[in-house]
PDB file of C-alpha atoms in Angstrom:
ATOM      1  CA  LEU W   1      23.941 -19.310 -10.953  1.00  0.00           C
ATOM      2  CA  SER W   2      22.168 -16.065 -10.160  1.00  0.00           C
ATOM      3  CA  GLN W   3      18.587 -15.198  -9.358  1.00  0.00           C
ATOM      4  CA  THR W   4      16.779 -11.879  -9.126  1.00  0.00           C
ATOM      5  CA  ILE W   5      14.514 -11.441  -6.117  1.00  0.00           C
ATOM      6  CA  ASP W   6      12.006  -8.606  -5.698  1.00  0.00           C
ATOM      7  CA  VAL W   7      11.696  -7.397  -2.115  1.00  0.00           C
ATOM      8  CA  ILE W   8       8.454  -5.632  -1.268  1.00  0.00           C
ATOM      9  CA  ASP W   9       8.596  -3.763   2.012  1.00  0.00           C
ATOM     10  CA  TYR W  10       5.320  -2.424   3.390  1.00  0.00           C
ATOM     11  CA  PRO W  11       3.982  -1.670   6.861  1.00  0.00           C
ATOM     12  CA  LYS W  12       1.700  -4.336   8.334  1.00  0.00           C
ATOM     13  CA  TYR W  13      -0.317  -1.600  10.064  1.00  0.00           C
ATOM     14  CA  PHE W  14      -0.566   2.153  10.367  1.00  0.00           C
ATOM     15  CA  THR W  15      -2.186   4.549  12.831  1.00  0.00           C
ATOM     16  CA  PRO W  16      -3.417   7.763  11.153  1.00  0.00           C
ATOM     17  CA  ASN W  17      -4.115   9.689  14.360  1.00  0.00           C
ATOM     18  CA  GLY W  18      -2.032  12.813  13.717  1.00  0.00           C
ATOM     19  CA  ASP W  19       0.750  12.067  16.206  1.00  0.00           C
ATOM     20  CA  GLY W  20       3.459  12.055  13.515  1.00  0.00           C
ATOM     21  CA  TYR W  21       4.192   8.314  13.731  1.00  0.00           C
ATOM     22  CA  ASN W  22       2.783   5.807  11.214  1.00  0.00           C
ATOM     23  CA  ASP W  23       0.227   8.357   9.987  1.00  0.00           C
ATOM     24  CA  TYR W  24       0.516   7.262   6.338  1.00  0.00           C
ATOM     25  CA  TRP W  25       0.636   3.888   4.636  1.00  0.00           C
ATOM     26  CA  ARG W  26       2.884   3.408   1.604  1.00  0.00           C
ATOM     27  CA  ILE W  27       5.206   0.902  -0.030  1.00  0.00           C
ATOM     28  CA  LYS W  28       8.744   1.687   1.109  1.00  0.00           C
ATOM     29  CA  PHE W  29      11.127   2.814  -1.648  1.00  0.00           C
ATOM     30  CA  SER W  30       8.262   2.869  -4.175  1.00  0.00           C
ATOM     31  CA  GLU W  31       9.726   6.033  -5.703  1.00  0.00           C
ATOM     32  CA  ASN W  32      12.450   3.794  -7.190  1.00  0.00           C
ATOM     33  CA  GLU W  33       9.877   1.935  -9.322  1.00  0.00           C
ATOM     34  CA  PRO W  34       8.363   4.343 -11.877  1.00  0.00           C
ATOM     35  CA  ASN W  35       5.777   1.818 -13.189  1.00  0.00           C
ATOM     36  CA  LEU W  36       4.472   0.835  -9.766  1.00  0.00           C
ATOM     37  CA  VAL W  37       0.755   1.246  -9.002  1.00  0.00           C
ATOM     38  CA  VAL W  38      -0.749   0.422  -5.605  1.00  0.00           C
ATOM     39  CA  THR W  39      -4.515  -0.065  -5.415  1.00  0.00           C
ATOM     40  CA  ILE W  40      -6.151  -0.232  -1.963  1.00  0.00           C
ATOM     41  CA  PHE W  41      -9.513  -1.904  -1.255  1.00  0.00           C
ATOM     42  CA  ASP W  42     -11.709  -2.299   1.820  1.00  0.00           C
ATOM     43  CA  ARG W  43     -12.840  -5.674   3.146  1.00  0.00           C
ATOM     44  CA  TYR W  44     -15.789  -5.746   0.731  1.00  0.00           C
ATOM     45  CA  GLY W  45     -13.632  -5.118  -2.352  1.00  0.00           C
ATOM     46  CA  LYS W  46     -14.565  -1.456  -2.724  1.00  0.00           C
ATOM     47  CA  LEU W  47     -11.817   0.611  -4.344  1.00  0.00           C
ATOM     48  CA  ILE W  48     -10.522   3.114  -1.785  1.00  0.00           C
ATOM     49  CA  THR W  49      -7.579   4.718  -3.568  1.00  0.00           C
ATOM     50  CA  SER W  50      -4.707   4.216  -5.986  1.00  0.00           C
ATOM     51  CA  LEU W  51      -1.176   5.389  -5.281  1.00  0.00           C
ATOM     52  CA  LYS W  52       1.541   6.166  -7.805  1.00  0.00           C
ATOM     53  CA  PRO W  53       5.270   6.296  -6.993  1.00  0.00           C
ATOM     54  CA  SER W  54       5.105  10.080  -7.186  1.00  0.00           C
ATOM     55  CA  SER W  55       2.877   9.967  -4.067  1.00  0.00           C
ATOM     56  CA  LYS W  56       5.728  10.180  -1.573  1.00  0.00           C
ATOM     57  CA  ILE W  57       3.388  10.613   1.395  1.00  0.00           C
ATOM     58  CA  GLY W  58       1.066   7.630   0.957  1.00  0.00           C
ATOM     59  CA  TRP W  59      -2.499   6.920   2.057  1.00  0.00           C
ATOM     60  CA  ASN W  60      -3.863   8.815   5.069  1.00  0.00           C
ATOM     61  CA  GLY W  61      -6.731   6.460   5.990  1.00  0.00           C
ATOM     62  CA  LYS W  62      -9.446   8.634   4.459  1.00  0.00           C
ATOM     63  CA  TYR W  63     -12.042   8.085   1.760  1.00  0.00           C
ATOM     64  CA  ASN W  64     -13.593  11.194   0.191  1.00  0.00           C
ATOM     65  CA  GLY W  65     -12.233  13.249   3.094  1.00  0.00           C
ATOM     66  CA  SER W  66     -13.760  11.077   5.836  1.00  0.00           C
ATOM     67  CA  ASP W  67     -11.823   8.842   8.230  1.00  0.00           C
ATOM     68  CA  LEU W  68     -12.278   5.153   7.538  1.00  0.00           C
ATOM     69  CA  PRO W  69     -12.743   2.771  10.480  1.00  0.00           C
ATOM     70  CA  SER W  70     -10.147   0.491  12.010  1.00  0.00           C
ATOM     71  CA  SER W  71     -10.102  -2.631   9.899  1.00  0.00           C
ATOM     72  CA  ASP W  72      -7.992  -4.693   7.542  1.00  0.00           C
ATOM     73  CA  TYR W  73      -7.468  -3.308   4.063  1.00  0.00           C
ATOM     74  CA  TRP W  74      -6.165  -5.146   1.018  1.00  0.00           C
ATOM     75  CA  PHE W  75      -3.879  -3.920  -1.711  1.00  0.00           C
ATOM     76  CA  VAL W  76      -2.678  -4.986  -5.133  1.00  0.00           C
ATOM     77  CA  LEU W  77       0.792  -3.908  -6.169  1.00  0.00           C
ATOM     78  CA  SER W  78       1.169  -3.854  -9.972  1.00  0.00           C
ATOM     79  CA  TYR W  79       4.612  -3.428 -11.509  1.00  0.00           C
ATOM     80  CA  LEU W  80       6.977  -4.609 -14.209  1.00  0.00           C
ATOM     81  CA  ASN W  81       9.437  -7.200 -12.948  1.00  0.00           C
ATOM     82  CA  LYS W  82      13.100  -7.299 -14.020  1.00  0.00           C
ATOM     83  CA  LEU W  83      12.131  -9.326 -17.106  1.00  0.00           C
ATOM     84  CA  GLY W  84       9.627  -6.654 -18.184  1.00  0.00           C
ATOM     85  CA  GLU W  85       6.598  -8.796 -17.331  1.00  0.00           C
ATOM     86  CA  ASN W  86       3.475  -7.389 -15.674  1.00  0.00           C
ATOM     87  CA  THR W  87       3.414  -8.668 -12.105  1.00  0.00           C
ATOM     88  CA  ALA W  88       0.891  -8.360  -9.280  1.00  0.00           C
ATOM     89  CA  PHE W  89       1.467  -8.817  -5.567  1.00  0.00           C
ATOM     90  CA  LYS W  90      -1.535  -8.992  -3.216  1.00  0.00           C
ATOM     91  CA  ALA W  91      -1.511  -8.619   0.558  1.00  0.00           C
ATOM     92  CA  HIS W  92      -3.256  -6.785   3.400  1.00  0.00           C
ATOM     93  CA  PHE W  93      -2.528  -4.457   6.311  1.00  0.00           C
ATOM     94  CA  SER W  94      -4.421  -3.001   9.264  1.00  0.00           C
ATOM     95  CA  LEU W  95      -5.591   0.509   9.918  1.00  0.00           C
ATOM     96  CA  LYS W  96      -5.707   1.135  13.676  1.00  0.00           C
ATOM     97  CA  ARG W  97      -7.356   4.191  15.199  1.00  0.00           C
TER      98      ARG W  97
END
């Protein structure tokens, strides 16, 4: 008996304050999934940004060049699972300033 398990590793918070630690939020090892799309929303459901696997840096906590406030943000991770089926994973993280 065997079973395939997808492991999604993402930071529960990030602190984009320019100190070089946790300044960007991204799904770890996302560059290994070419069909992965991450969509980030604020607490009201407003689309903030979308990230592709080619974005090796991640999200910097800005919207249209302006810093967003400390808050929880939600994301939807869309990808093809090992069976080739469209799959979505939803969760949230915190931006701390």
